[in-house]
Coordinates of C-alpha atoms in Angstrom, one line a residue:
X251 CA 33.6 -5.7 13.4
X252 CA 29.6 -5.8 12.3
X253 CA 28.6 -6.8 9.3
X254 CA 25.4 -6.5 7.5
X255 CA 23.6 -7.4 5.3
X256 CA 21.6 -6.1 2.4
X257 CA 19.0 -8.1 -0.4
X258 CA 17.6 -7.0 -3.6
X259 CA 14.5 -7.5 -5.0
X260 CA 12.2 -10.4 -5.7
X261 CA 14.9 -12.2 -2.7
X262 CA 15.0 -12.4 1.1
X263 CA 18.2 -12.2 4.0
X264 CA 18.8 -16.0 2.1
X265 CA 20.3 -14.2 -0.5
X266 CA 23.4 -14.5 1.2
X267 CA 23.9 -18.0 2.6
X268 CA 26.5 -19.6 0.7
X269 CA 28.4 -16.2 1.5
X270 CA 27.6 -16.4 5.4
X271 CA 29.4 -19.9 4.7
X272 CA 32.5 -19.1 3.0
X273 CA 32.8 -16.2 6.0
X274 CA 35.6 -16.0 8.4
X275 CA 38.3 -13.2 9.0
X276 CA 42.0 -13.8 9.9
X277 CA 40.6 -17.4 10.0
X278 CA 37.3 -17.5 11.9
X279 CA 34.8 -16.3 11.8
X280 CA 34.2 -13.9 14.5
X281 CA 32.5 -10.1 12.8
X282 CA 28.7 -10.3 13.8
X283 CA 26.5 -10.9 11.2
X284 CA 23.2 -9.7 10.7
X285 CA 20.3 -9.8 8.0
X286 CA 17.7 -7.2 7.3
X287 CA 15.2 -8.6 6.1
X288 CA 12.8 -5.9 3.3
X289 CA 9.7 -8.0 3.9
X290 CA 8.8 -9.0 0.6
X291 CA 8.5 -12.5 1.7
X292 CA 6.9 -13.5 5.0
X293 CA 9.6 -17.0 5.1
X294 CA 11.9 -15.4 3.8
X295 CA 13.7 -15.1 7.5
X296 CA 13.6 -19.1 8.4
X297 CA 15.8 -20.2 5.2
X298 CA 18.8 -18.0 6.1
X299 CA 21.2 -20.0 7.6
X300 CA 21.6 -20.5 11.4
X301 CA 24.9 -20.2 12.4
X302 CA 27.2 -18.7 15.0
X303 CA 27.5 -15.4 14.4
X304 CA 24.4 -13.7 12.9
X305 CA 20.4 -13.0 12.7
X306 CA 18.7 -11.8 11.2
X307 CA 16.5 -8.7 12.0
X308 CA 14.1 -6.2 9.9
X309 CA 13.7 -2.6 8.2
X310 CA 12.7 -1.2 11.0
X311 CA 15.1 -2.6 13.1
X312 CA 17.7 -1.7 11.8
X313 CA 17.5 1.6 11.0
X314 CA 16.5 2.4 14.5
X315 CA 19.8 0.9 16.0
X316 CA 23.2 0.7 13.9
X317 CA 26.2 -0.7 14.7
X318 CA 29.1 1.7 14.7
X319 CA 31.6 1.3 12.9
X320 CA 29.8 -1.5 10.9
X321 CA 30.8 -2.7 7.3
X322 CA 27.2 -2.9 4.7
X323 CA 27.1 -5.3 2.3
X324 CA 23.9 -4.8 -0.7
X325 CA 22.7 -7.2 -3.4
X326 CA 21.4 -4.9 -6.7
X327 CA 18.3 -3.1 -4.2
X328 CA 19.8 -3.8 -1.6
X329 CA 22.9 -1.4 -2.5
X330 CA 20.9 1.4 -3.4
X331 CA 18.9 1.1 -0.1
X332 CA 22.0 0.9 1.7
X333 CA 22.9 4.3 0.3
X334 CA 20.1 5.7 1.7
X335 CA 20.1 4.9 5.2
X336 CA 23.1 4.1 6.4
X337 CA 24.9 5.9 8.5
X338 CA 28.1 8.4 8.3
X339 CA 30.5 6.6 10.6
X340 CA 30.0 3.0 8.0
X341 CA 33.4 1.4 7.8
X342 CA 33.0 0.0 4.6
X343 CA 31.1 0.0 1.6
X344 CA 30.4 -3.3 -0.9
X345 CA 28.1 -3.3 -3.6
X346 CA 27.2 -6.0 -5.0
X347 CA 25.5 -6.4 -9.1
X348 CA 24.9 -2.3 -7.6
X349 CA 23.5 1.2 -9.0
X350 CA 23.2 4.4 -7.1
X351 CA 19.6 4.8 -9.5
X352 CA 17.7 2.5 -11.7
X353 CA 15.9 5.2 -13.5
X354 CA 17.2 6.6 -16.2
X355 CA 19.7 3.6 -17.1
X356 CA 16.7 1.1 -17.2
X357 CA 13.5 2.5 -18.6
X358 CA 10.8 2.8 -15.5
X359 CA 8.1 1.8 -18.5
X360 CA 10.0 -1.6 -17.6
X361 CA 9.7 -0.7 -14.5
X362 CA 5.5 -0.2 -14.3
X363 CA 5.0 -3.3 -16.7
X364 CA 6.7 -5.4 -13.7
X365 CA 4.3 -3.4 -11.4
X366 CA 0.5 -4.7 -13.6
X367 CA 2.2 -8.3 -13.7
X368 CA 2.9 -8.6 -10.1
X369 CA -0.6 -7.8 -9.4
X370 CA -2.3 -9.8 -12.1
X371 CA 0.1 -12.6 -11.5
X372 CA 3.0 -12.9 -9.3
X373 CA 4.1 -15.7 -9.2
X374 CA 5.0 -15.4 -12.4
X375 CA 6.4 -12.3 -12.5
X376 CA 8.3 -13.5 -9.7
X377 CA 9.8 -16.7 -11.5
X378 CA 10.4 -14.2 -15.2
X379 CA 12.4 -12.5 -12.9
X380 CA 14.3 -14.5 -11.2
X381 CA 15.1 -16.1 -15.1
X382 CA 16.9 -12.8 -16.3
X383 CA 18.6 -12.9 -13.1
X384 CA 20.1 -16.4 -14.2
X385 CA 18.1 -18.8 -11.5
X386 CA 15.7 -20.8 -14.0
X387 CA 14.5 -23.4 -11.5
X388 CA 14.7 -20.9 -8.3
X389 CA 11.7 -22.5 -6.7
X390 CA 10.4 -20.0 -5.1
X391 CA 9.2 -19.1 -1.9
X392 CA 5.8 -20.5 0.3
X393 CA 5.0 -17.6 1.7
X394 CA 4.7 -13.5 -0.3
X395 CA 3.9 -11.1 2.0
X396 CA 1.1 -8.5 1.2
X397 CA 1.4 -7.6 -2.4
X398 CA 2.1 -4.3 -1.9
X399 CA 5.4 -4.4 -0.5
X400 CA 7.4 -5.3 -3.9
X401 CA 5.4 -2.6 -5.5
X402 CA 7.2 -0.7 -3.2
X403 CA 10.3 -2.3 -4.4
X404 CA 9.6 -1.6 -7.7
X405 CA 8.4 1.9 -6.7
X406 CA 12.3 2.7 -4.7
X407 CA 13.3 1.7 -8.8
X408 CA 11.6 4.0 -10.8
X409 CA 12.1 7.5 -8.2
X410 CA 14.8 6.0 -5.7
X411 CA 18.6 8.4 -6.9
X412 CA 21.0 8.5 -4.8
X413 CA 23.9 9.5 -6.4
X414 CA 25.1 12.3 -4.3
X415 CA 25.3 9.6 -1.4
X416 CA 27.1 7.7 -3.5
X417 CA 29.7 10.3 -4.7
X418 CA 29.5 11.5 -0.7
X419 CA 30.8 8.0 0.7
X420 CA 32.9 8.0 4.1
X421 CA 34.5 5.3 3.4
X422 CA 36.7 2.7 2.0
X423 CA 33.6 1.3 -1.6
X424 CA 34.2 -2.0 -3.2
X425 CA 32.2 -2.9 -6.2
X426 CA 31.9 -6.5 -7.2
X427 CA 29.5 -7.1 -10.7
X428 CA 29.1 -10.2 -12.8
X429 CA 30.0 -9.9 -16.1
X430 CA 26.2 -11.6 -17.8
X431 CA 24.0 -10.1 -16.2
X432 CA 21.4 -9.0 -17.6
X433 CA 20.0 -6.6 -15.2
X434 CA 22.8 -4.9 -14.4
X435 CA 24.5 -4.8 -17.6
X436 CA 28.3 -3.9 -17.6
X437 CA 28.1 0.0 -18.8
X438 CA 25.7 0.0 -16.7
X439 CA 27.8 -0.6 -13.8
X440 CA 30.7 1.1 -15.5
X441 CA 29.0 4.8 -16.0
X442 CA 27.6 4.8 -12.2
X443 CA 30.8 3.7 -10.9
X444 CA 34.1 4.8 -12.1
X445 CA 33.3 8.3 -10.1
X446 CA 32.5 6.7 -6.3
X447 CA 35.6 7.7 -4.3
X448 CA 37.2 6.1 -2.5
X449 CA 37.4 2.4 -4.5
X450 CA 39.2 -0.6 -3.7
X451 CA 40.6 -2.8 -6.5
X452 CA 38.2 -0.7 -9.5
X453 CA 35.3 -2.6 -10.2
X454 CA 35.9 -6.7 -9.5
X455 CA 34.3 -8.9 -12.8
X456 CA 33.0 -11.7 -12.1
X457 CA 33.2 -13.6 -15.6
X458 CA 30.5 -15.8 -16.3
X459 CA 27.7 -14.6 -12.9
X460 CA 24.6 -13.2 -14.1
X461 CA 22.4 -10.9 -11.6
X462 CA 22.9 -13.3 -9.3
X463 CA 25.7 -13.8 -8.3
X464 CA 25.4 -14.3 -4.4
X465 CA 23.8 -17.5 -6.1
X466 CA 25.9 -18.1 -8.5
X467 CA 28.9 -17.9 -6.9
X468 CA 29.0 -16.9 -3.5
X469 CA 32.7 -18.0 -1.6
X470 CA 34.2 -16.2 -5.3
X471 CA 32.5 -13.0 -3.2
X472 CA 33.0 -13.8 0.2
X473 CA 36.6 -14.2 -0.4
X474 CA 37.0 -10.9 -1.1
X475 CA 35.1 -9.1 1.5
X476 CA 37.8 -11.5 4.0
X477 CA 40.5 -9.7 1.7
X478 CA 38.5 -6.7 2.4
X479 CA 37.6 -6.7 5.8
X480 CA 41.8 -8.2 6.5
X481 CA 42.6 -4.8 4.9
X482 CA 40.2 -2.5 6.9
X483 CA 41.0 -4.5 9.5
X484 CA 44.9 -3.5 9.1
X485 CA 44.5 -0.2 8.3
X486 CA 42.5 0.1 11.3
X487 CA 45.0 -1.1 13.8
X488 CA 48.5 1.0 11.9
X489 CA 45.5 3.9 12.7
X490 CA 46.7 2.9 15.7
X491 CA 49.6 2.3 16.8
X492 CA 50.9 5.7 14.8
X493 CA 48.4 7.7 17.0

């Protein structure tokens, strides 16, 4: 089974380094793992941990070559991106601090202000965003990509509404969220996901983590993800046996 990870706005594929370290299925790493780079930083792909069965691809590559029967895992904007682009053949969907639309839960003017600040001083805006995520000591990536890529991401947040796609998910869904998330609040998460189909054990809450949950407690995410994958594999084997 292939796992596809997509990071959020203001981050890169190395978001998943800690999660990847703890990933195993049935006690061994036997799934190939793909981290998608949305291109916000020129050097972020090089920061992805080098490990067996793991690779990094750009946005265009995955859009042109989706593996069949994959489990997709998104963080924040990465969830919105997956709802928009993931094919109906996926075997499982995992949201980490994610949403099906950002506006109107967050006022559009907030994103417009972020865009203006990004143009004036991108590193300062990113540091402010990371602090809001609970990463006050995060180092900036050494090389920003062209600023329009981050601006594009903000416009996705302003304009994309994937409510329909969420409500028509064809596969089991697992939602992970943090009680101390200052970007996607508890109330926002509950409103977004309460009526989603194929729910796996309702929302699973981390008691202390903020929006940067993959950095705050990657082992917690990996443990839930491992159980989710094992359950999917078990269901698949039962269906095969019964047929």
